[in-house]
Steps between C-alpha positions, in 0.01 A plus 500: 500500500789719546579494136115641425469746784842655520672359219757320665628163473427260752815295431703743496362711822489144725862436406628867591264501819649139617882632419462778717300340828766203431802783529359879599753746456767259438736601236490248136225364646199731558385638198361812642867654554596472146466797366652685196366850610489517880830348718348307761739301699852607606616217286372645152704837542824298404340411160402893433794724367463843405191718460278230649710467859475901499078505467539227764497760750208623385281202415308558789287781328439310166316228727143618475509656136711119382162359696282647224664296291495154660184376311623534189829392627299159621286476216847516225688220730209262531479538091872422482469238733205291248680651193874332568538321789462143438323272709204672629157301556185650310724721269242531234184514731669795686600671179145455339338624841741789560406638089158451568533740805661771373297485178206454658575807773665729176150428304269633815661793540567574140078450528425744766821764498717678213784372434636765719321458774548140466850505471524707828235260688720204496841716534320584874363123501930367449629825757213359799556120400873563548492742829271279661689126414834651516472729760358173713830305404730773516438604872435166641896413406754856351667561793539193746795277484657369201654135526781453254595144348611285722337598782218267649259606737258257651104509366374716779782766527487500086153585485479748799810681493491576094108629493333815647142513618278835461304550841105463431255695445169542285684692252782267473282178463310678232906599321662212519238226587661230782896594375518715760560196702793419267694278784251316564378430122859430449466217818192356368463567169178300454275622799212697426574875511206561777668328745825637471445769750427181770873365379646811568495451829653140521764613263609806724519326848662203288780760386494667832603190688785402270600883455418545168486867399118535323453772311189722458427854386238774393490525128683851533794375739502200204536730236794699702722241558428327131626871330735535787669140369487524152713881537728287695533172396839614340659523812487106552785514802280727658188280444291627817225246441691196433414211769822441738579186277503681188719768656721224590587395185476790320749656763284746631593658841 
């Protein structure tokens, strides 16, 4: 259905979500911190030479404007994904369904709006889909603790340590619809969204007892410390949100 609603591939989204609950923020592995716009782990400023390591230190402004752009950024890589990577289940159902959206979605607004108007319709349509799915993503994980390769953390300390939750609130639910329990969708990725408010609870005296640092934040202090990060990430010695392990063997002080 995701294919006909959003025009996304299934395959393609299930095997990016599983990478990154599998390895969240963990460099070559999660596919949410490659990114050849934005740096995003400490790691990727050693492959950037030149004018892209000087914006670095800016990057934290172009966030929300690059966020406009994410659904048509998603929509182009689930394409490329059917179009060339071999392998993928339902290639030619997805395809066929994915057409028949965006034809079908060009033809009733080419029926009700000028072209125009119609062209500036879905241009707002792509700018919400992508603040509201990216923005989601984005805040639950830019900033907290990168893991480099070679470094293993156990399942609980992996999950907890590497995602940001969003406190509650009507307005939040309504935004970002059960991800602003991120940890504990990243813990039990199955449960039904509802309840995860009741498994917040467990998962806090759970990381309390075994002093786990848990992580939660208004939407504003979330968007501080993700543009606060990205103007910084540069500065990898001097990596202020790295976990103690990842200081370790990135040398940090």
């Amino acid at each position: 259905m995701s294919a006909l609603l959003l025009g996304l591939s299934y395959s393609w989204w299930m095997a990016k979500h599983n990478s990154q609950h599998a390895n969240p923020n963990k460099e070559d592995a999660d596919p949410d911190v490659h990114s050849t716009v934005l740096v995003l782990t400490p790691g990727a400023t050693i492959r950037r030479k030149g004018f892209p390591t000087e914006i670095s230190r800016f990057q934290g402004w172009f966030f929300l404007p690059l966020l406009c752009f994410e659904g048509l950024n998603l929509q182009v890589a689930s394409l490329k994904t059917l179009l060339f990577t071999s392998g993928v289940r339902h290639r030619i159902v997805e395809l066929l369904m994915i057409i028949a959206r965006h034809s079908a979605l060009a033809v009733f607004l080419l029926a009700y709006l000028p072209p125009g108007k119609a062209l500036a319709f879905l241009g707002v349509q792509l700018v919400v889909f992508g603040v509201m799915l990216g923005g989601a993503f984005a805040l639950n994980h830019i900033g907290m603790p990168t893991v480099p390769m070679g470094v293993h953390l156990d399942f609980l300390r992996r999950q907890v340590l590497m995602s940001r939750n969003i406190s509650d609130g009507p307005l939040i639910r309504f935004l970002m619809g059960g991800l602003q329990y991120q940890i504990e969708h990243h813990l039990f990725p199955i449960i039904p969204r509802p309840q995860l408010p009741e498994t917040q609870g467990l998962v806090r005296q759970r990381c309390k007892e075994l002093s786990i640092r848990y992580t939660e934040n208004s939407l504003s202090e979330a968007l501080f410390h993700v543009i606060s990060y990205l103007n910084q990430v540069r500065l990898r010695t001097q990596d202020r949100y790295a976990c103690p392990l990842v200081q370790r063997y990135r040398g940090c002080r």
